[in-house]
């Protein structure tokens, strides 16, 4: 990252992504090893005070990583143009990098996850609009995407995608024809869900999809790993295999 004057940051997104990935991996390894060896020494009655400093370093790194990740997310925003003075870098607004902003995005993710776990048909008009707004306003806000996809998991995200794709085509509860009154809004919801999945994929977080869950691959894709189609395109395509 290059800094030039107050409130300016120049970032090479690709290099920063490598730094964040390596730092996250090494922080976990350092914390786990320090705790392991400290406990091993304690079992023999040997003090492990020296490992306290190592654990403190690991804790500090864990505390700082969210801000590095936020800078990376900001560097991916479409509105960021290249900086002619620093080839390969883009500008971000440093004032947007704060723990408060991360906390706000995490709160939005918690609410979006709770709504997305329900069937779109069961949402009230107000809840549907709220979920649509949450995706539209936060898909590129760290850690919104990482937390939503991490909580839903690959299976849950795919199931929500399919429900959006079929909400206006499934038979009514009595077996007869039905009509989903918010059909025109489904495409927008599905598009922003795709952008959320893409942002989570780009984050490459180790805990993105939870323990034992299948991860997504590629970037800017649908949960099936292909370029995300619209709801209307999905209606004309064969259903994806569940395997």
mmCIF file of N, CA and C in Angstrom, residues 68-199:
data_model
loop_
_atom_site.group_PDB
_atom_site.id
_atom_site.type_symbol
_atom_site.label_atom_id
_atom_site.label_comp_id
_atom_site.label_asym_id
_atom_site.label_seq_id
_atom_site.Cartn_x
_atom_site.Cartn_y
_atom_site.Cartn_z
ATOM 1 N N UNK A 68 -7.512 -4.840 7.265
ATOM 2 C CA UNK A 68 -6.836 -5.147 6.003
ATOM 3 C C UNK A 68 -7.830 -5.698 4.987
ATOM 4 N N UNK A 69 -8.725 -6.570 5.461
ATOM 5 C CA UNK A 69 -9.726 -7.139 4.565
ATOM 6 C C UNK A 69 -10.666 -6.060 4.041
ATOM 7 N N UNK A 70 -11.002 -5.120 4.902
ATOM 8 C CA UNK A 70 -11.887 -4.041 4.453
ATOM 9 C C UNK A 70 -11.208 -3.209 3.372
ATOM 10 N N UNK A 71 -9.928 -2.941 3.519
ATOM 11 C CA UNK A 71 -9.187 -2.206 2.492
ATOM 12 C C UNK A 71 -9.200 -2.979 1.169
ATOM 13 N N UNK A 72 -9.059 -4.294 1.267
ATOM 14 C CA UNK A 72 -9.085 -5.109 0.049
ATOM 15 C C UNK A 72 -10.445 -5.016 -0.628
ATOM 16 N N UNK A 73 -11.526 -5.134 0.140
ATOM 17 C CA UNK A 73 -12.868 -5.021 -0.434
ATOM 18 C C UNK A 73 -13.063 -3.666 -1.095
ATOM 19 N N UNK A 74 -12.618 -2.605 -0.425
ATOM 20 C CA UNK A 74 -12.763 -1.268 -0.997
ATOM 21 C C UNK A 74 -11.976 -1.131 -2.295
ATOM 22 N N UNK A 75 -10.843 -1.801 -2.375
ATOM 23 C CA UNK A 75 -10.010 -1.703 -3.589
ATOM 24 C C UNK A 75 -10.657 -2.389 -4.785
ATOM 25 N N UNK A 76 -11.651 -3.273 -4.522
ATOM 26 C CA UNK A 76 -12.325 -3.977 -5.609
ATOM 27 C C UNK A 76 -13.530 -3.223 -6.142
ATOM 28 N N UNK A 77 -13.957 -2.177 -5.448
ATOM 29 C CA UNK A 77 -15.131 -1.433 -5.878
ATOM 30 C C UNK A 77 -14.932 -0.855 -7.275
ATOM 31 N N UNK A 78 -15.988 -0.913 -8.079
ATOM 32 C CA UNK A 78 -15.890 -0.479 -9.472
ATOM 33 C C UNK A 78 -15.530 1.001 -9.606
ATOM 34 N N UNK A 79 -15.896 1.808 -8.622
ATOM 35 C CA UNK A 79 -15.647 3.245 -8.736
ATOM 36 C C UNK A 79 -14.210 3.641 -8.517
ATOM 37 N N UNK A 80 -13.368 2.706 -8.102
ATOM 38 C CA UNK A 80 -11.977 3.034 -7.830
ATOM 39 C C UNK A 80 -11.152 2.965 -9.113
ATOM 40 N N UNK A 81 -10.623 4.091 -9.528
ATOM 41 C CA UNK A 81 -9.804 4.119 -10.732
ATOM 42 C C UNK A 81 -8.333 3.940 -10.406
ATOM 43 N N UNK A 82 -7.508 3.588 -11.398
ATOM 44 C CA UNK A 82 -6.073 3.423 -11.161
ATOM 45 C C UNK A 82 -5.420 4.753 -10.816
ATOM 46 N N UNK A 83 -4.344 4.684 -10.078
ATOM 47 C CA UNK A 83 -3.591 5.872 -9.697
ATOM 48 C C UNK A 83 -2.391 6.001 -10.629
ATOM 49 N N UNK A 84 -2.351 7.063 -11.401
ATOM 50 C CA UNK A 84 -1.297 7.230 -12.411
ATOM 51 C C UNK A 84 0.083 7.346 -11.785
ATOM 52 N N UNK A 85 0.143 7.805 -10.535
ATOM 53 C CA UNK A 85 1.450 7.967 -9.893
ATOM 54 C C UNK A 85 2.000 6.656 -9.363
ATOM 55 N N UNK A 86 1.109 5.667 -9.220
ATOM 56 C CA UNK A 86 1.521 4.354 -8.697
ATOM 57 C C UNK A 86 0.884 3.277 -9.578
ATOM 58 N N UNK A 87 1.547 2.893 -10.673
ATOM 59 C CA UNK A 87 0.977 1.896 -11.599
ATOM 60 C C UNK A 87 0.577 0.612 -10.885
ATOM 61 N N UNK A 88 -0.601 0.088 -11.245
ATOM 62 C CA UNK A 88 -1.085 -1.146 -10.658
ATOM 63 C C UNK A 88 -1.874 -0.936 -9.386
ATOM 64 N N UNK A 89 -1.952 0.309 -8.916
ATOM 65 C CA UNK A 89 -2.663 0.581 -7.679
ATOM 66 C C UNK A 89 -3.973 1.319 -7.949
ATOM 67 N N UNK A 90 -4.885 1.183 -7.005
ATOM 68 C CA UNK A 90 -6.149 1.917 -7.068
ATOM 69 C C UNK A 90 -6.290 2.717 -5.786
ATOM 70 N N UNK A 91 -7.142 3.721 -5.847
ATOM 71 C CA UNK A 91 -7.353 4.582 -4.689
ATOM 72 C C UNK A 91 -8.535 4.098 -3.863
ATOM 73 N N UNK A 92 -8.431 4.266 -2.564
ATOM 74 C CA UNK A 92 -9.578 4.056 -1.685
ATOM 75 C C UNK A 92 -9.679 5.260 -0.758
ATOM 76 N N UNK A 93 -10.845 5.427 -0.165
ATOM 77 C CA UNK A 93 -11.039 6.482 0.821
ATOM 78 C C UNK A 93 -10.749 5.899 2.195
ATOM 79 N N UNK A 94 -9.647 6.337 2.764
ATOM 80 C CA UNK A 94 -9.200 5.769 4.029
ATOM 81 C C UNK A 94 -10.212 6.000 5.151
ATOM 82 N N UNK A 95 -11.021 7.047 5.018
ATOM 83 C CA UNK A 95 -12.008 7.307 6.074
ATOM 84 C C UNK A 95 -13.094 6.231 6.132
ATOM 85 N N UNK A 96 -13.185 5.409 5.094
ATOM 86 C CA UNK A 96 -14.158 4.318 5.087
ATOM 87 C C UNK A 96 -13.649 3.077 5.809
ATOM 88 N N UNK A 97 -12.380 3.101 6.200
ATOM 89 C CA UNK A 97 -11.780 1.957 6.888
ATOM 90 C C UNK A 97 -11.905 2.166 8.393
ATOM 91 N N UNK A 98 -12.828 1.442 9.016
ATOM 92 C CA UNK A 98 -13.023 1.585 10.457
ATOM 93 C C UNK A 98 -13.675 0.324 11.019
ATOM 94 N N UNK A 99 -13.461 0.106 12.287
ATOM 95 C CA UNK A 99 -14.085 -1.037 12.950
ATOM 96 C C UNK A 99 -15.592 -0.825 13.075
ATOM 97 N N UNK A 100 -16.012 0.438 13.163
ATOM 98 C CA UNK A 100 -17.439 0.733 13.236
ATOM 99 C C UNK A 100 -18.142 0.314 11.951
ATOM 100 N N UNK A 101 -17.505 0.572 10.808
ATOM 101 C CA UNK A 101 -18.087 0.175 9.531
ATOM 102 C C UNK A 101 -18.166 -1.339 9.419
ATOM 103 N N UNK A 102 -17.146 -2.033 9.907
ATOM 104 C CA UNK A 102 -17.168 -3.496 9.908
ATOM 105 C C UNK A 102 -18.303 -4.026 10.781
ATOM 106 N N UNK A 103 -18.483 -3.398 11.948
ATOM 107 C CA UNK A 103 -19.534 -3.835 12.863
ATOM 108 C C UNK A 103 -20.915 -3.616 12.254
ATOM 109 N N UNK A 104 -21.087 -2.514 11.550
ATOM 110 C CA UNK A 104 -22.369 -2.214 10.902
ATOM 111 C C UNK A 104 -22.677 -3.247 9.823
ATOM 112 N N UNK A 105 -21.658 -3.613 9.031
ATOM 113 C CA UNK A 105 -21.850 -4.615 7.980
ATOM 114 C C UNK A 105 -22.127 -5.991 8.580
ATOM 115 N N UNK A 106 -21.486 -6.301 9.700
ATOM 116 C CA UNK A 106 -21.727 -7.587 10.360
ATOM 117 C C UNK A 106 -23.153 -7.668 10.895
ATOM 118 N N UNK A 107 -23.658 -6.559 11.420
ATOM 119 C CA UNK A 107 -25.043 -6.515 11.903
ATOM 120 C C UNK A 107 -26.021 -6.713 10.755
ATOM 121 N N UNK A 108 -25.735 -6.069 9.611
ATOM 122 C CA UNK A 108 -26.585 -6.235 8.431
ATOM 123 C C UNK A 108 -26.558 -7.681 7.949
ATOM 124 N N UNK A 109 -25.386 -8.325 8.034
ATOM 125 C CA UNK A 109 -25.257 -9.720 7.608
ATOM 126 C C UNK A 109 -26.084 -10.642 8.480
ATOM 127 N N UNK A 110 -26.098 -10.381 9.772
ATOM 128 C CA UNK A 110 -26.872 -11.211 10.695
ATOM 129 C C UNK A 110 -28.361 -11.144 10.362
ATOM 130 N N UNK A 111 -28.849 -9.938 10.079
ATOM 131 C CA UNK A 111 -30.262 -9.782 9.743
ATOM 132 C C UNK A 111 -30.571 -10.406 8.388
ATOM 133 N N UNK A 112 -29.697 -10.194 7.400
ATOM 134 C CA UNK A 112 -29.919 -10.762 6.067
ATOM 135 C C UNK A 112 -29.932 -12.276 6.115
ATOM 136 N N UNK A 113 -29.046 -12.858 6.899
ATOM 137 C CA UNK A 113 -28.992 -14.318 7.019
ATOM 138 C C UNK A 113 -30.293 -14.861 7.602
ATOM 139 N N UNK A 114 -30.797 -14.204 8.633
ATOM 140 C CA UNK A 114 -32.037 -14.647 9.267
ATOM 141 C C UNK A 114 -33.197 -14.632 8.279
ATOM 142 N N UNK A 115 -33.251 -13.613 7.427
ATOM 143 C CA UNK A 115 -34.330 -13.521 6.442
ATOM 144 C C UNK A 115 -34.122 -14.515 5.304
ATOM 145 N N UNK A 116 -32.868 -14.694 4.875
ATOM 146 C CA UNK A 116 -32.582 -15.585 3.745
ATOM 147 C C UNK A 116 -32.787 -17.047 4.094
ATOM 148 N N UNK A 117 -32.797 -17.375 5.365
ATOM 149 C CA UNK A 117 -33.030 -18.765 5.771
ATOM 150 C C UNK A 117 -34.503 -19.149 5.634
ATOM 151 N N UNK A 118 -35.349 -18.172 5.373
ATOM 152 C CA UNK A 118 -36.771 -18.438 5.206
ATOM 153 C C UNK A 118 -37.124 -18.497 3.725
ATOM 154 N N UNK A 119 -38.256 -19.091 3.419
ATOM 155 C CA UNK A 119 -38.744 -19.138 2.044
ATOM 156 C C UNK A 119 -39.174 -17.737 1.627
ATOM 157 N N UNK A 120 -38.756 -17.262 0.438
ATOM 158 C CA UNK A 120 -39.153 -15.920 -0.014
ATOM 159 C C UNK A 120 -40.658 -15.695 0.039
ATOM 160 N N UNK A 121 -41.434 -16.760 -0.200
ATOM 161 C CA UNK A 121 -42.887 -16.634 -0.180
ATOM 162 C C UNK A 121 -43.431 -16.357 1.217
ATOM 163 N N UNK A 122 -42.662 -16.717 2.244
ATOM 164 C CA UNK A 122 -43.121 -16.548 3.612
ATOM 165 C C UNK A 122 -42.739 -15.193 4.202
ATOM 166 N N UNK A 123 -41.966 -14.414 3.447
ATOM 167 C CA UNK A 123 -41.585 -13.091 3.917
ATOM 168 C C UNK A 123 -42.729 -12.111 3.693
ATOM 169 N N UNK A 124 -42.932 -11.223 4.646
ATOM 170 C CA UNK A 124 -43.915 -10.163 4.451
ATOM 171 C C UNK A 124 -43.370 -9.182 3.413
ATOM 172 N N UNK A 125 -44.208 -8.356 2.798
ATOM 173 C CA UNK A 125 -43.698 -7.361 1.840
ATOM 174 C C UNK A 125 -42.599 -6.493 2.449
ATOM 175 N N UNK A 126 -42.750 -6.131 3.721
ATOM 176 C CA UNK A 126 -41.740 -5.299 4.378
ATOM 177 C C UNK A 126 -40.430 -6.066 4.553
ATOM 178 N N UNK A 127 -40.515 -7.334 4.906
ATOM 179 C CA UNK A 127 -39.317 -8.150 5.082
ATOM 180 C C UNK A 127 -38.635 -8.403 3.741
ATOM 181 N N UNK A 128 -39.423 -8.629 2.700
ATOM 182 C CA UNK A 128 -38.850 -8.838 1.370
ATOM 183 C C UNK A 128 -38.070 -7.604 0.938
ATOM 184 N N UNK A 129 -38.681 -6.431 1.118
ATOM 185 C CA UNK A 129 -38.007 -5.184 0.749
ATOM 186 C C UNK A 129 -36.754 -4.964 1.591
ATOM 187 N N UNK A 130 -36.829 -5.340 2.865
ATOM 188 C CA UNK A 130 -35.672 -5.185 3.749
ATOM 189 C C UNK A 130 -34.518 -6.063 3.289
ATOM 190 N N UNK A 131 -34.803 -7.310 2.944
ATOM 191 C CA UNK A 131 -33.751 -8.221 2.489
ATOM 192 C C UNK A 131 -33.163 -7.746 1.168
ATOM 193 N N UNK A 132 -34.024 -7.318 0.265
ATOM 194 C CA UNK A 132 -33.555 -6.798 -1.012
ATOM 195 C C UNK A 132 -32.614 -5.614 -0.800
ATOM 196 N N UNK A 133 -32.969 -4.730 0.120
ATOM 197 C CA UNK A 133 -32.147 -3.548 0.406
ATOM 198 C C UNK A 133 -30.830 -3.941 1.067
ATOM 199 N N UNK A 134 -30.874 -4.923 1.980
ATOM 200 C CA UNK A 134 -29.661 -5.364 2.658
ATOM 201 C C UNK A 134 -28.635 -5.904 1.667
ATOM 202 N N UNK A 135 -29.084 -6.731 0.711
ATOM 203 C CA UNK A 135 -28.169 -7.259 -0.301
ATOM 204 C C UNK A 135 -27.642 -6.144 -1.201
ATOM 205 N N UNK A 136 -28.541 -5.254 -1.628
ATOM 206 C CA UNK A 136 -28.144 -4.200 -2.563
ATOM 207 C C UNK A 136 -27.128 -3.238 -1.953
ATOM 208 N N UNK A 137 -27.281 -2.945 -0.673
ATOM 209 C CA UNK A 137 -26.434 -1.936 -0.039
ATOM 210 C C UNK A 137 -25.162 -2.498 0.590
ATOM 211 N N UNK A 138 -25.109 -3.820 0.770
ATOM 212 C CA UNK A 138 -23.997 -4.369 1.553
ATOM 213 C C UNK A 138 -23.178 -5.462 0.886
ATOM 214 N N UNK A 139 -23.520 -5.884 -0.333
ATOM 215 C CA UNK A 139 -22.829 -7.041 -0.911
ATOM 216 C C UNK A 139 -21.322 -6.825 -1.002
ATOM 217 N N UNK A 140 -20.882 -5.567 -1.170
ATOM 218 C CA UNK A 140 -19.446 -5.308 -1.268
ATOM 219 C C UNK A 140 -18.889 -4.670 -0.004
ATOM 220 N N UNK A 141 -19.649 -4.768 1.098
ATOM 221 C CA UNK A 141 -19.194 -4.233 2.386
ATOM 222 C C UNK A 141 -18.615 -5.370 3.224
ATOM 223 N N UNK A 142 -17.346 -5.279 3.558
ATOM 224 C CA UNK A 142 -16.764 -6.291 4.431
ATOM 225 C C UNK A 142 -17.269 -6.063 5.850
ATOM 226 N N UNK A 143 -17.658 -7.129 6.592
ATOM 227 C CA UNK A 143 -17.611 -8.554 6.245
ATOM 228 C C UNK A 143 -18.979 -9.124 5.868
ATOM 229 N N UNK A 144 -19.860 -8.340 5.263
ATOM 230 C CA UNK A 144 -21.226 -8.770 4.977
ATOM 231 C C UNK A 144 -21.251 -10.077 4.192
ATOM 232 N N UNK A 145 -20.611 -10.086 3.022
ATOM 233 C CA UNK A 145 -20.672 -11.263 2.145
ATOM 234 C C UNK A 145 -20.064 -12.486 2.812
ATOM 235 N N UNK A 146 -18.927 -12.304 3.433
ATOM 236 C CA UNK A 146 -18.234 -13.428 4.067
ATOM 237 C C UNK A 146 -19.093 -14.065 5.156
ATOM 238 N N UNK A 147 -19.781 -13.230 5.937
ATOM 239 C CA UNK A 147 -20.604 -13.747 7.024
ATOM 240 C C UNK A 147 -21.903 -14.370 6.518
ATOM 241 N N UNK A 148 -22.554 -13.753 5.528
ATOM 242 C CA UNK A 148 -23.806 -14.308 5.011
ATOM 243 C C UNK A 148 -23.567 -15.672 4.378
ATOM 244 N N UNK A 149 -22.585 -15.757 3.483
ATOM 245 C CA UNK A 149 -22.295 -17.023 2.812
ATOM 246 C C UNK A 149 -21.746 -18.036 3.804
ATOM 247 N N UNK A 150 -20.966 -17.562 4.776
ATOM 248 C CA UNK A 150 -20.436 -18.472 5.783
ATOM 249 C C UNK A 150 -21.535 -19.082 6.640
ATOM 250 N N UNK A 151 -22.533 -18.281 6.996
ATOM 251 C CA UNK A 151 -23.626 -18.776 7.832
ATOM 252 C C UNK A 151 -24.584 -19.663 7.039
ATOM 253 N N UNK A 152 -24.930 -19.253 5.827
ATOM 254 C CA UNK A 152 -25.843 -20.059 5.012
ATOM 255 C C UNK A 152 -25.169 -21.330 4.528
ATOM 256 N N UNK A 153 -23.859 -21.252 4.255
ATOM 257 C CA UNK A 153 -23.144 -22.380 3.672
ATOM 258 C C UNK A 153 -23.487 -22.534 2.206
ATOM 259 N N UNK A 154 -22.722 -23.360 1.519
ATOM 260 C CA UNK A 154 -22.969 -23.580 0.097
ATOM 261 C C UNK A 154 -24.366 -24.132 -0.148
ATOM 262 N N UNK A 155 -24.771 -25.102 0.675
ATOM 263 C CA UNK A 155 -26.084 -25.724 0.498
ATOM 264 C C UNK A 155 -27.208 -24.730 0.739
ATOM 265 N N UNK A 156 -27.107 -23.960 1.833
ATOM 266 C CA UNK A 156 -28.151 -23.001 2.153
ATOM 267 C C UNK A 156 -28.257 -21.890 1.127
ATOM 268 N N UNK A 157 -27.111 -21.432 0.615
ATOM 269 C CA UNK A 157 -27.126 -20.385 -0.394
ATOM 270 C C UNK A 157 -27.750 -20.895 -1.688
ATOM 271 N N UNK A 158 -27.401 -22.130 -2.059
ATOM 272 C CA UNK A 158 -27.977 -22.733 -3.259
ATOM 273 C C UNK A 158 -29.489 -22.906 -3.116
ATOM 274 N N UNK A 159 -29.926 -23.330 -1.951
ATOM 275 C CA UNK A 159 -31.356 -23.511 -1.737
ATOM 276 C C UNK A 159 -32.094 -22.180 -1.827
ATOM 277 N N UNK A 160 -31.512 -21.119 -1.273
ATOM 278 C CA UNK A 160 -32.145 -19.803 -1.352
ATOM 279 C C UNK A 160 -32.199 -19.328 -2.800
ATOM 280 N N UNK A 161 -31.109 -19.565 -3.541
ATOM 281 C CA UNK A 161 -31.060 -19.210 -4.969
ATOM 282 C C UNK A 161 -32.193 -19.899 -5.727
ATOM 283 N N UNK A 162 -32.360 -21.186 -5.494
ATOM 284 C CA UNK A 162 -33.393 -21.940 -6.201
ATOM 285 C C UNK A 162 -34.788 -21.457 -5.835
ATOM 286 N N UNK A 163 -34.984 -21.101 -4.571
ATOM 287 C CA UNK A 163 -36.290 -20.594 -4.162
ATOM 288 C C UNK A 163 -36.603 -19.268 -4.850
ATOM 289 N N UNK A 164 -35.590 -18.421 -4.994
ATOM 290 C CA UNK A 164 -35.792 -17.167 -5.725
ATOM 291 C C UNK A 164 -36.105 -17.441 -7.192
ATOM 292 N N UNK A 165 -35.430 -18.447 -7.763
ATOM 293 C CA UNK A 165 -35.616 -18.765 -9.177
ATOM 294 C C UNK A 165 -37.002 -19.308 -9.476
ATOM 295 N N UNK A 166 -37.602 -19.963 -8.494
ATOM 296 C CA UNK A 166 -38.859 -20.660 -8.740
ATOM 297 C C UNK A 166 -40.045 -20.080 -7.976
ATOM 298 N N UNK A 167 -39.847 -18.957 -7.298
ATOM 299 C CA UNK A 167 -40.895 -18.429 -6.431
ATOM 300 C C UNK A 167 -42.183 -18.105 -7.180
ATOM 301 N N UNK A 168 -42.073 -17.701 -8.442
ATOM 302 C CA UNK A 168 -43.287 -17.330 -9.175
ATOM 303 C C UNK A 168 -43.732 -18.432 -10.140
ATOM 304 N N UNK A 169 -43.173 -19.661 -9.959
ATOM 305 C CA UNK A 169 -43.563 -20.735 -10.873
ATOM 306 C C UNK A 169 -44.061 -21.981 -10.154
ATOM 307 N N UNK A 170 -43.801 -22.061 -8.841
ATOM 308 C CA UNK A 170 -44.233 -23.249 -8.112
ATOM 309 C C UNK A 170 -45.750 -23.262 -7.933
ATOM 310 N N UNK A 171 -46.363 -24.448 -7.903
ATOM 311 C CA UNK A 171 -47.811 -24.527 -7.679
ATOM 312 C C UNK A 171 -48.171 -23.950 -6.316
ATOM 313 N N UNK A 172 -49.405 -23.472 -6.199
ATOM 314 C CA UNK A 172 -49.872 -22.968 -4.924
ATOM 315 C C UNK A 172 -49.954 -24.078 -3.900
ATOM 316 N N UNK A 173 -50.146 -23.715 -2.670
ATOM 317 C CA UNK A 173 -50.160 -24.703 -1.604
ATOM 318 C C UNK A 173 -51.305 -25.695 -1.768
ATOM 319 N N UNK A 174 -52.365 -25.310 -2.513
ATOM 320 C CA UNK A 174 -53.486 -26.223 -2.746
ATOM 321 C C UNK A 174 -53.324 -27.011 -4.039
ATOM 322 N N UNK A 175 -52.140 -26.885 -4.692
ATOM 323 C CA UNK A 175 -51.871 -27.619 -5.916
ATOM 324 C C UNK A 175 -52.271 -26.873 -7.176
ATOM 325 N N UNK A 176 -52.967 -25.756 -7.039
ATOM 326 C CA UNK A 176 -53.400 -24.991 -8.205
ATOM 327 C C UNK A 176 -52.371 -23.954 -8.613
ATOM 328 N N UNK A 177 -52.650 -23.199 -9.660
ATOM 329 C CA UNK A 177 -51.713 -22.161 -10.114
ATOM 330 C C UNK A 177 -51.575 -21.065 -9.069
ATOM 331 N N UNK A 178 -50.453 -20.379 -9.079
ATOM 332 C CA UNK A 178 -50.229 -19.316 -8.115
ATOM 333 C C UNK A 178 -49.484 -18.166 -8.790
ATOM 334 N N UNK A 179 -49.448 -17.055 -8.125
ATOM 335 C CA UNK A 179 -48.737 -15.892 -8.655
ATOM 336 C C UNK A 179 -48.012 -15.195 -7.521
ATOM 337 N N UNK A 180 -46.691 -14.999 -7.683
ATOM 338 C CA UNK A 180 -45.891 -14.319 -6.672
ATOM 339 C C UNK A 180 -45.884 -12.836 -7.012
ATOM 340 N N UNK A 181 -46.484 -12.040 -6.149
ATOM 341 C CA UNK A 181 -46.715 -10.642 -6.477
ATOM 342 C C UNK A 181 -45.436 -9.832 -6.633
ATOM 343 N N UNK A 182 -44.340 -10.302 -6.064
ATOM 344 C CA UNK A 182 -43.085 -9.549 -6.152
ATOM 345 C C UNK A 182 -42.154 -10.112 -7.220
ATOM 346 N N UNK A 183 -42.713 -10.747 -8.258
ATOM 347 C CA UNK A 183 -41.888 -11.410 -9.277
ATOM 348 C C UNK A 183 -40.887 -10.463 -9.922
ATOM 349 N N UNK A 184 -41.275 -9.208 -10.151
ATOM 350 C CA UNK A 184 -40.372 -8.267 -10.821
ATOM 351 C C UNK A 184 -39.155 -7.935 -9.972
ATOM 352 N N UNK A 185 -39.271 -8.145 -8.659
ATOM 353 C CA UNK A 185 -38.141 -7.850 -7.786
ATOM 354 C C UNK A 185 -37.207 -9.036 -7.598
ATOM 355 N N UNK A 186 -37.605 -10.207 -8.067
ATOM 356 C CA UNK A 186 -36.794 -11.397 -7.852
ATOM 357 C C UNK A 186 -35.460 -11.316 -8.594
ATOM 358 N N UNK A 187 -35.468 -10.774 -9.808
ATOM 359 C CA UNK A 187 -34.219 -10.668 -10.568
ATOM 360 C C UNK A 187 -33.204 -9.811 -9.830
ATOM 361 N N UNK A 188 -33.666 -8.677 -9.284
ATOM 362 C CA UNK A 188 -32.754 -7.786 -8.559
ATOM 363 C C UNK A 188 -32.204 -8.474 -7.322
ATOM 364 N N UNK A 189 -33.069 -9.184 -6.619
ATOM 365 C CA UNK A 189 -32.629 -9.913 -5.428
ATOM 366 C C UNK A 189 -31.591 -10.969 -5.798
ATOM 367 N N UNK A 190 -31.854 -11.704 -6.877
ATOM 368 C CA UNK A 190 -30.947 -12.775 -7.297
ATOM 369 C C UNK A 190 -29.618 -12.205 -7.779
ATOM 370 N N UNK A 191 -29.673 -11.080 -8.470
ATOM 371 C CA UNK A 191 -28.437 -10.440 -8.939
ATOM 372 C C UNK A 191 -27.553 -10.056 -7.756
ATOM 373 N N UNK A 192 -28.149 -9.437 -6.734
ATOM 374 C CA UNK A 192 -27.358 -9.003 -5.589
ATOM 375 C C UNK A 192 -26.908 -10.182 -4.732
ATOM 376 N N UNK A 193 -27.656 -11.276 -4.755
ATOM 377 C CA UNK A 193 -27.181 -12.500 -4.108
ATOM 378 C C UNK A 193 -25.942 -13.015 -4.843
ATOM 379 N N UNK A 194 -25.955 -12.952 -6.181
ATOM 380 C CA UNK A 194 -24.790 -13.372 -6.958
ATOM 381 C C UNK A 194 -23.569 -12.530 -6.612
ATOM 382 N N UNK A 195 -23.765 -11.219 -6.482
ATOM 383 C CA UNK A 195 -22.660 -10.330 -6.146
ATOM 384 C C UNK A 195 -22.143 -10.611 -4.735
ATOM 385 N N UNK A 196 -23.045 -10.987 -3.846
ATOM 386 C CA UNK A 196 -22.641 -11.333 -2.482
ATOM 387 C C UNK A 196 -21.793 -12.596 -2.485
ATOM 388 N N UNK A 197 -22.228 -13.619 -3.245
ATOM 389 C CA UNK A 197 -21.458 -14.859 -3.354
ATOM 390 C C UNK A 197 -20.087 -14.572 -3.969
ATOM 391 N N UNK A 198 -20.071 -13.716 -4.987
ATOM 392 C CA UNK A 198 -18.804 -13.380 -5.636
ATOM 393 C C UNK A 198 -17.854 -12.697 -4.669
ATOM 394 N N UNK A 199 -18.380 -11.763 -3.873
ATOM 395 C CA UNK A 199 -17.534 -11.061 -2.912
ATOM 396 C C UNK A 199 -16.988 -12.021 -1.861
#
